[in-house]
mmCIF file of C-alpha atoms in Angstrom:
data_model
loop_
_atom_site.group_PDB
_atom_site.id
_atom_site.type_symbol
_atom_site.label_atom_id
_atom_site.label_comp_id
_atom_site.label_asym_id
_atom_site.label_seq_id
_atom_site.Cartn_x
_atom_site.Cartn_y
_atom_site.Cartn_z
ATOM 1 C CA UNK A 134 31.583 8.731 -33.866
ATOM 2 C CA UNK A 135 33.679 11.979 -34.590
ATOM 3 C CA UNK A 136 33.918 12.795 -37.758
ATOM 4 C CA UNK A 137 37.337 12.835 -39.714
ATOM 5 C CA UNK A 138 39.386 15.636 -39.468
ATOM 6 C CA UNK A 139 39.726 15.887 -43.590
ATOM 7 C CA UNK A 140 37.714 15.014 -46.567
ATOM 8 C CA UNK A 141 37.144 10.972 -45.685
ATOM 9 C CA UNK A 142 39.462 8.442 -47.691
ATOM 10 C CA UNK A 143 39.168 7.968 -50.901
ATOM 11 C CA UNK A 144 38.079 11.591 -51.890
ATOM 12 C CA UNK A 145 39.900 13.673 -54.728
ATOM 13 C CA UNK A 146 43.050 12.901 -56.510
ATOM 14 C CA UNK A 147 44.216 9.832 -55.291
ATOM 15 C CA UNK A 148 40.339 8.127 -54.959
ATOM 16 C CA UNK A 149 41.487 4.701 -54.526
ATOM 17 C CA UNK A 150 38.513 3.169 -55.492
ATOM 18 C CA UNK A 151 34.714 3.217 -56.133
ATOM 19 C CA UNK A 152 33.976 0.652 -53.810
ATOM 20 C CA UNK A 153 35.959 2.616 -50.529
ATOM 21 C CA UNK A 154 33.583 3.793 -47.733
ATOM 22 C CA UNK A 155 31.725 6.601 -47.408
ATOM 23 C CA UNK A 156 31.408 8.529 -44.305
ATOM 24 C CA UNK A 157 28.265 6.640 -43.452
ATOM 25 C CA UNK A 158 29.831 3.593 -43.939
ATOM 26 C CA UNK A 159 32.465 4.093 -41.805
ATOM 27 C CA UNK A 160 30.504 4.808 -38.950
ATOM 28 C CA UNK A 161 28.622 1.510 -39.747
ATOM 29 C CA UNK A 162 31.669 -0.492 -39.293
ATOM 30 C CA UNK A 163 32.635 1.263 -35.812
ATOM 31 C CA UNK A 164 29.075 0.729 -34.208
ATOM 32 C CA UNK A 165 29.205 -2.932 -35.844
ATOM 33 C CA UNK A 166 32.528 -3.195 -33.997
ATOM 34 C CA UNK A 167 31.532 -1.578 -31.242
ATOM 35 C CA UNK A 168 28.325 -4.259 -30.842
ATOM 36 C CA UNK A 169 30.680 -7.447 -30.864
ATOM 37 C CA UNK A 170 29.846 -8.802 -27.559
ATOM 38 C CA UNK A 171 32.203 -9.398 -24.688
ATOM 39 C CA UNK A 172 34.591 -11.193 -23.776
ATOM 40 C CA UNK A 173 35.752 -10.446 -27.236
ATOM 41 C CA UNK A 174 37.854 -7.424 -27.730
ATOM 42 C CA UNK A 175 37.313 -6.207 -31.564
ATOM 43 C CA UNK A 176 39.506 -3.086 -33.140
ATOM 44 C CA UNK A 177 37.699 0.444 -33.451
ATOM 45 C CA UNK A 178 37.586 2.048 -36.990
ATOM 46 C CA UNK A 179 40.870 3.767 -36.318
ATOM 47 C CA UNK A 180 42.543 1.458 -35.337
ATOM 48 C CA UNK A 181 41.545 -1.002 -37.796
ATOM 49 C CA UNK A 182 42.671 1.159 -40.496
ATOM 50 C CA UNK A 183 46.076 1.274 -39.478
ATOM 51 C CA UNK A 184 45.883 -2.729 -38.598
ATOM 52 C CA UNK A 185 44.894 -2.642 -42.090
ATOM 53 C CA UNK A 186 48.013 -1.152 -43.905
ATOM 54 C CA UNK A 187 49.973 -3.225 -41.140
ATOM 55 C CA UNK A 188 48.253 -6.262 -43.187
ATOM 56 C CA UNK A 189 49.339 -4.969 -46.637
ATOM 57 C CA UNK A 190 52.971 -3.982 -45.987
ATOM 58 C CA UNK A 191 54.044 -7.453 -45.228
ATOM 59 C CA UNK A 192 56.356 -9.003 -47.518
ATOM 60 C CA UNK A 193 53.682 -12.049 -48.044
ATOM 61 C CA UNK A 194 50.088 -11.643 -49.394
ATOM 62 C CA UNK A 195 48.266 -12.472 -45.833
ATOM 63 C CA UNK A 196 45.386 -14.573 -45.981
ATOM 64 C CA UNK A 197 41.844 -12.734 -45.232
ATOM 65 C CA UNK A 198 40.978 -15.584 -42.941
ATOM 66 C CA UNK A 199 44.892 -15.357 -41.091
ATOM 67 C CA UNK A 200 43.802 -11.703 -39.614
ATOM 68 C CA UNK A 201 40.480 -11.393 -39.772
ATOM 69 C CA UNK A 202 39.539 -13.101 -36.534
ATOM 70 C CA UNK A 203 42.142 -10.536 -35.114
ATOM 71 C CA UNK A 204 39.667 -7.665 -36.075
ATOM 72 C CA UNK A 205 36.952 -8.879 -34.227
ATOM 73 C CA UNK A 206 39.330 -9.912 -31.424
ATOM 74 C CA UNK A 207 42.813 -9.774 -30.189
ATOM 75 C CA UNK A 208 43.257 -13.175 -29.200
ATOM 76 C CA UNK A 209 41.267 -14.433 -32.692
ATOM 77 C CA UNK A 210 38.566 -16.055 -30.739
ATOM 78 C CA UNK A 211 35.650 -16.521 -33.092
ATOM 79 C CA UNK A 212 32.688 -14.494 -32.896
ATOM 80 C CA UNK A 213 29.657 -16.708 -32.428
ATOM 81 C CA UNK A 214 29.492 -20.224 -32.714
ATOM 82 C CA UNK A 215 26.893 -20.851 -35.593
ATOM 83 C CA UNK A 216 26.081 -19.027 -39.102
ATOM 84 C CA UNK A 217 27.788 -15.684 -39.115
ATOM 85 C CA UNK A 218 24.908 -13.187 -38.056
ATOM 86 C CA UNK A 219 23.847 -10.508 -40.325
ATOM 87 C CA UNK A 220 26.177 -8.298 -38.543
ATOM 88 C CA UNK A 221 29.027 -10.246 -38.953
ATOM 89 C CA UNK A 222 28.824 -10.545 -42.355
ATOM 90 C CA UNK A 223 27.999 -6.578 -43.104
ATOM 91 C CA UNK A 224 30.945 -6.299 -40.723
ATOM 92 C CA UNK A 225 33.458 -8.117 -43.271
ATOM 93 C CA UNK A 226 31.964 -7.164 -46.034
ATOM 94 C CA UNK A 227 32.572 -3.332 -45.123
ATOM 95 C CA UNK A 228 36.494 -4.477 -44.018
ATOM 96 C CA UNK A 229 37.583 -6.426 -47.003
ATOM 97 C CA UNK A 230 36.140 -3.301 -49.001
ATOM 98 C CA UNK A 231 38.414 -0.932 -47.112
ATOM 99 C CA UNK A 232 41.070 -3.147 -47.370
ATOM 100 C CA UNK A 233 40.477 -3.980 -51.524
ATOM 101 C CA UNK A 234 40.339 0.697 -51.462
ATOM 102 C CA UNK A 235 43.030 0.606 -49.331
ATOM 103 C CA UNK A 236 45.275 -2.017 -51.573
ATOM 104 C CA UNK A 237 44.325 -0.203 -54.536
ATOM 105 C CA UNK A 238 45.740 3.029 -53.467
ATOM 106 C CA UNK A 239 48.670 2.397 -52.770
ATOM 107 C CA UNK A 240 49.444 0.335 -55.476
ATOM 108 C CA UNK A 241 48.298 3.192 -57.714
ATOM 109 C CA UNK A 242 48.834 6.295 -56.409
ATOM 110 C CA UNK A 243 51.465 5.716 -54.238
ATOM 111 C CA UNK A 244 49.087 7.432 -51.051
ATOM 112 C CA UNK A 245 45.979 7.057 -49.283
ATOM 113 C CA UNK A 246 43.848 9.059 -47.317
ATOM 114 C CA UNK A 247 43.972 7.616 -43.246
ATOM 115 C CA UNK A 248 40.569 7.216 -41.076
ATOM 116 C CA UNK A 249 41.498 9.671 -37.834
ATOM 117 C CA UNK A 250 39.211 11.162 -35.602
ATOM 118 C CA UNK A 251 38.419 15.305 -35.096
ATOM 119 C CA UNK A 252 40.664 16.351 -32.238
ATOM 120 C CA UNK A 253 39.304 18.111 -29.364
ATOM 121 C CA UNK A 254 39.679 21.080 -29.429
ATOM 122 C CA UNK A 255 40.499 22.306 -25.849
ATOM 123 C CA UNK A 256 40.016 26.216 -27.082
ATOM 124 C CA UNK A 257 36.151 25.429 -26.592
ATOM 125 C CA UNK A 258 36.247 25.337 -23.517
ATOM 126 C CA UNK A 259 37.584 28.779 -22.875
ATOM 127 C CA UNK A 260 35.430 30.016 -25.153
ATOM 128 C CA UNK A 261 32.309 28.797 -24.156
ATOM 129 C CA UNK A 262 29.802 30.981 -23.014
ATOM 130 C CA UNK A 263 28.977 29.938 -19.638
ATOM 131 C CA UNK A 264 24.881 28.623 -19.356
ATOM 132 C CA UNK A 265 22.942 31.696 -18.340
ATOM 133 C CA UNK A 266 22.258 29.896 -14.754
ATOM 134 C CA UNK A 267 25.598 27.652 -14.257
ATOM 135 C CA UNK A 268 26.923 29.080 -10.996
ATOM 136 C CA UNK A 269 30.533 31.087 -11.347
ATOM 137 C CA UNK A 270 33.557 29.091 -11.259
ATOM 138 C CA UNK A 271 35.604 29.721 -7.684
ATOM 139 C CA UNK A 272 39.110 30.521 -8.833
ATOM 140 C CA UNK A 273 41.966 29.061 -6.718
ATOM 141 C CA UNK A 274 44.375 31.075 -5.325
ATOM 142 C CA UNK A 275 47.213 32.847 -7.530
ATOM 143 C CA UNK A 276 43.605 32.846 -10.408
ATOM 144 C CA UNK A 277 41.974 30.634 -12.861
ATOM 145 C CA UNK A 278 43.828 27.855 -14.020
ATOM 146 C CA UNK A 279 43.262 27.432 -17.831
ATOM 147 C CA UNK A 280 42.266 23.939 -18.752
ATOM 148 C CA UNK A 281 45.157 21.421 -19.426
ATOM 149 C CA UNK A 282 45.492 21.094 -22.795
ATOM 150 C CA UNK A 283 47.175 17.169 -24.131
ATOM 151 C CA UNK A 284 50.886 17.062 -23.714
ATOM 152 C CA UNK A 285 51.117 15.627 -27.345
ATOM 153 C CA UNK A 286 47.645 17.235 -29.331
ATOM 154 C CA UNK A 287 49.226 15.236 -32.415
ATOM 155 C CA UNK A 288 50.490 11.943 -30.895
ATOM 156 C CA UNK A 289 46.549 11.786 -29.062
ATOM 157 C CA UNK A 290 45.348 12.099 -32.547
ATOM 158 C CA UNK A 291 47.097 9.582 -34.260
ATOM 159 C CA UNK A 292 47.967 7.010 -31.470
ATOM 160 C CA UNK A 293 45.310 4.706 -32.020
ATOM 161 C CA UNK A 294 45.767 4.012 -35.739
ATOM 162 C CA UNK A 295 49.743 4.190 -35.063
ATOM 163 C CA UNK A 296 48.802 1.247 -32.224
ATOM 164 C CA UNK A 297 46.886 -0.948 -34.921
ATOM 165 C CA UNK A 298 49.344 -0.722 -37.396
ATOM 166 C CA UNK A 299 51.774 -2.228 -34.399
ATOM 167 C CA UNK A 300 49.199 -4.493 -33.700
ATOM 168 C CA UNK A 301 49.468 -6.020 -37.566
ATOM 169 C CA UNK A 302 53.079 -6.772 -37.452
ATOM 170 C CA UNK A 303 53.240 -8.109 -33.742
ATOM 171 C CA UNK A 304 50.802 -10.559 -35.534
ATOM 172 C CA UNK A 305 52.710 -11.037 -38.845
ATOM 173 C CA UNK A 306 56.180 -10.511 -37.948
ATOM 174 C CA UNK A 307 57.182 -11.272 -41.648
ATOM 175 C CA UNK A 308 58.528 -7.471 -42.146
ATOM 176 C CA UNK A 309 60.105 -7.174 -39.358
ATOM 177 C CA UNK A 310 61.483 -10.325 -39.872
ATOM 178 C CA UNK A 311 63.623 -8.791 -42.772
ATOM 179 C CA UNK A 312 66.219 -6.675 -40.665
ATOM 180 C CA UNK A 313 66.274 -4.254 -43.006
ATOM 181 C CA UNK A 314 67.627 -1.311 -41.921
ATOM 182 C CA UNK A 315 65.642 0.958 -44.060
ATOM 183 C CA UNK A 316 62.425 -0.768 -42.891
ATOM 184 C CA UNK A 317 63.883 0.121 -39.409
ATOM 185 C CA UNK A 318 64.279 3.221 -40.027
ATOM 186 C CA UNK A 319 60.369 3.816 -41.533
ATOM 187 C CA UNK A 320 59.123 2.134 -38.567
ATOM 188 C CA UNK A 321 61.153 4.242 -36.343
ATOM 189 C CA UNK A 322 59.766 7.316 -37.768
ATOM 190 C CA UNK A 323 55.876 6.177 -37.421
ATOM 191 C CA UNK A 324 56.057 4.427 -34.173
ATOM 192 C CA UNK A 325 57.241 7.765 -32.582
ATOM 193 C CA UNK A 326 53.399 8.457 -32.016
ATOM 194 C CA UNK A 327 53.401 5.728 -29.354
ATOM 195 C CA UNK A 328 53.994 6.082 -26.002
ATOM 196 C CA UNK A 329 57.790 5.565 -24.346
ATOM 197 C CA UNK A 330 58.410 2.013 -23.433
ATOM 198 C CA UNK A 331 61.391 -0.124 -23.028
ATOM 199 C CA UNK A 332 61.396 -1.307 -27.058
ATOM 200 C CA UNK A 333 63.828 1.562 -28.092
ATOM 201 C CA UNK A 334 66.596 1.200 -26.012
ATOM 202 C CA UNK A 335 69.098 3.159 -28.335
ATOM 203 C CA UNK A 336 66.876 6.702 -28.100
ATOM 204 C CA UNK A 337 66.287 5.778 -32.044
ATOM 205 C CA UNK A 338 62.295 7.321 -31.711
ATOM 206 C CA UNK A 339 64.173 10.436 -30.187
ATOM 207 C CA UNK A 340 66.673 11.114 -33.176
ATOM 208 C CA UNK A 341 63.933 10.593 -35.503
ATOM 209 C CA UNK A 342 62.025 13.350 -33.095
ATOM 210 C CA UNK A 343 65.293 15.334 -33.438
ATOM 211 C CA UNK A 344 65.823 14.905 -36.825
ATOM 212 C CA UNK A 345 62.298 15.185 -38.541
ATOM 213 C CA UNK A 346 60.323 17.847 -36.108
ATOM 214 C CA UNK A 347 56.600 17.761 -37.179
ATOM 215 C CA UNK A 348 55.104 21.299 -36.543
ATOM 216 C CA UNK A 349 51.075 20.246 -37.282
ATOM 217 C CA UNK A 350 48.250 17.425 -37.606
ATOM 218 C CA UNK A 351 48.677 17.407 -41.317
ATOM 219 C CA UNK A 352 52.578 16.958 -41.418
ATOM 220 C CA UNK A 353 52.308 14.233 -38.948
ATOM 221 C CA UNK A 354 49.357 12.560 -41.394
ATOM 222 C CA UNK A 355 51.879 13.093 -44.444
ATOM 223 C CA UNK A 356 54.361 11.545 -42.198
ATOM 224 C CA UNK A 357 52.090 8.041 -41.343
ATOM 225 C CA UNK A 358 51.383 8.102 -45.526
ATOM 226 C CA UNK A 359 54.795 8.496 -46.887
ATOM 227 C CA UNK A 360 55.610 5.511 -44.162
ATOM 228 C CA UNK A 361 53.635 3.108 -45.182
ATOM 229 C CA UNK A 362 53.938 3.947 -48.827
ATOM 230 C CA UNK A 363 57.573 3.898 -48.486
ATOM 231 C CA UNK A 364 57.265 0.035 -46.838
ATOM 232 C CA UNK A 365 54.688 -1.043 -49.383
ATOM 233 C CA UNK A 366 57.038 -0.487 -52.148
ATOM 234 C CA UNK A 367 60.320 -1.458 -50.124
ATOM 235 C CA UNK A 368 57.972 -4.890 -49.584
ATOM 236 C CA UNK A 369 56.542 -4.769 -53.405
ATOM 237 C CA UNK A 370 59.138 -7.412 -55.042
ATOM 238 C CA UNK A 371 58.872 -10.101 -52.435
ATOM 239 C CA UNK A 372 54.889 -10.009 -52.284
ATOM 240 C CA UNK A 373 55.025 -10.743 -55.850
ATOM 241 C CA UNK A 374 57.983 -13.022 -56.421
ATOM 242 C CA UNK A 375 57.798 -15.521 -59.164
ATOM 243 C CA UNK A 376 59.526 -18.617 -57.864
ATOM 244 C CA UNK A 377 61.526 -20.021 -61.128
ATOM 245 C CA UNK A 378 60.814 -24.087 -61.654
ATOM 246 C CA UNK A 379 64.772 -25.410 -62.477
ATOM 247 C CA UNK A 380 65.013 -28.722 -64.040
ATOM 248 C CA UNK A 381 67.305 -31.426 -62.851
ATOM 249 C CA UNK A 382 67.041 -32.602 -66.425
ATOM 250 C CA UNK A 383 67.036 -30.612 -69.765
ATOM 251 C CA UNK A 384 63.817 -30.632 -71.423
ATOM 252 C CA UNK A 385 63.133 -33.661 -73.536
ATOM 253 C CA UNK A 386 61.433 -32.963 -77.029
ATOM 254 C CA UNK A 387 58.945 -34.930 -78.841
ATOM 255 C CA UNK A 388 61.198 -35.764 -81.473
ATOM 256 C CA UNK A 389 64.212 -36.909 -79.201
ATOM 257 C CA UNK A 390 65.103 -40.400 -78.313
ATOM 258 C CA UNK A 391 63.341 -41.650 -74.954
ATOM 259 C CA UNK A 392 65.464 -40.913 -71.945
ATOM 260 C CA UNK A 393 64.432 -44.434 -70.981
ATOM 261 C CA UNK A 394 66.735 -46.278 -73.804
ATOM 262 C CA UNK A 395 64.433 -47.718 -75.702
ATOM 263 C CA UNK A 396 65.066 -46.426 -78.986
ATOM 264 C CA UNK A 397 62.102 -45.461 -79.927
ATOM 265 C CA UNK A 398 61.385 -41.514 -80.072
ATOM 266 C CA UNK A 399 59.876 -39.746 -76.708
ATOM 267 C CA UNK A 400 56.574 -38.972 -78.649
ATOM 268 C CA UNK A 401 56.065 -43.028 -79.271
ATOM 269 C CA UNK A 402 57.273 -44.022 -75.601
ATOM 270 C CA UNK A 403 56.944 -42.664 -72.370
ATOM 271 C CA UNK A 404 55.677 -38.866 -74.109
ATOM 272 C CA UNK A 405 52.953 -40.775 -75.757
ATOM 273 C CA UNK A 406 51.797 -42.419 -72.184
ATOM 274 C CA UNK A 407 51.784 -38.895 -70.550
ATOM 275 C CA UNK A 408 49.561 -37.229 -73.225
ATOM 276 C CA UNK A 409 47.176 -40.106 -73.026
ATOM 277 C CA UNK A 410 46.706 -39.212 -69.093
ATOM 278 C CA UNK A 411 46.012 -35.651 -69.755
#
């Protein structure tokens, strides 16, 4: 596996946690992926940490066991049949860490650092020396043709944890669910790293294009960051709502005449029989 194009998550000022994964660690989880045997078809590393924040913006606290089987496969077809292997569980154990650091982070801090991969960089291979007996290249008419470098370096980069973050909330539609026009809008501006399809009829991923340019790797990064921030927050007050219990009823004190009439106080009647239960 590459390695990441900046310090791994959870380095520097805004460590999530002691517990996130270290480089090692990380490229446990993608062979550990990578080994989960077919017909199942499990997330890579990247992508699962973008499926990941997908998980944590919703405006519910998900379940582990409601999108975990969508890790190891997209239909959530269980992997194996008996005892979870020693894989499997090393597997979750490593997820449900990165999701805890992951949690943490942007609770706290507001940020967190994204698992990418190292671009290619197509300047190596002009720059390469050629091996001392590799024959010439034949040059086509009109001269060499430098090699083709991506159409979108940045979008290449950051398409496959854009496409598991999409691949969250296609599972738990709760946030988009909300029509909220401000969630539109943040989900406008990070779903411009996917490809052109028929979902944005209006040219909205164009106007965002238009309107916020990004120049480099590292804006675009900032970009996917202040995103999902910006929806974890937006999302904050309905994850944790407190549901308030009304009465039909005002509350009946010890003291108080029984609400069933028979004159004796609540403490001596039917408040006496409910203490005796508990």
């Amino acid at each position: 596996m590459s390695q990441p194009l900046s310090a791994p998550p959870s380095r520097g000022a805004v460590a999530a946690s002691e517990q996130d994964l270290s480089d090692a660690e990380f490229a446990e989880l993608d062979d550990l992926l990578a080994g989960v045997p077919e017909p199942l078809e499990p997330l890579d590393a990247v992508m699962l940490d973008g499926f990941l924040c997908g998980v944590l913006v919703q405006p519910e606290i998900v379940a582990v066991d409601d999108w975990m089987p969508f890790v190891f496969d997209a239909g959530g077809h269980r992997w194996g049949e008996a005892e979870p292997s020693p894989e499997q569980m090393q597997a979750r154990a490593l997820i449900l860490r990165r999701h805890a650091a992951l949690n943490r982070s942007l609770a706290e801090f507001g940020a967190f650092d994204p698992f990418v991969l190292e671009p290619f960089a197509a300047d190596t291979l002009t720059d390469a020396e050629p091996e001392p007996d590799a024959e010439p290249a034949s040059e086509p008419e009109g001269g060499a043709v430098e090699p083709a470098a991506p159409a979108d370096p940045i979008g290449a980069v950051l398409l496959p944890w854009v496409a598991g973050f999409e691949q969250a909330l296609h599972l738990l539609p709760g946030l988009a669910d909300l029509d909220d026009r401000a969630i539109t809008s943040i989900l406008a501006r990070l779903f411009r790293f996917l490809p052109e399809s028929d979902d944005d009829p209006h040219g909205i991923f164009a106007v965002v294009e238009r309107e916020r340019p990004l120049g480099s790797l590292d804006e675009a990064i900032a970009e996917i960051v202040a995103c999902v921030a910006d929806l974890y927050q937006l999302t904050e007050p309905l994850r944790y709502k407190v549901d308030v219990v009304r009465r039909d009823a005002p509350k009946v004190g010890r003291n108080d005449p029984c609400p069933c009439g028979s004159g004796r106080k609540f403490k001596q009647c039917h408040g006496a029989a409910g203490a005796a239960k508990a």
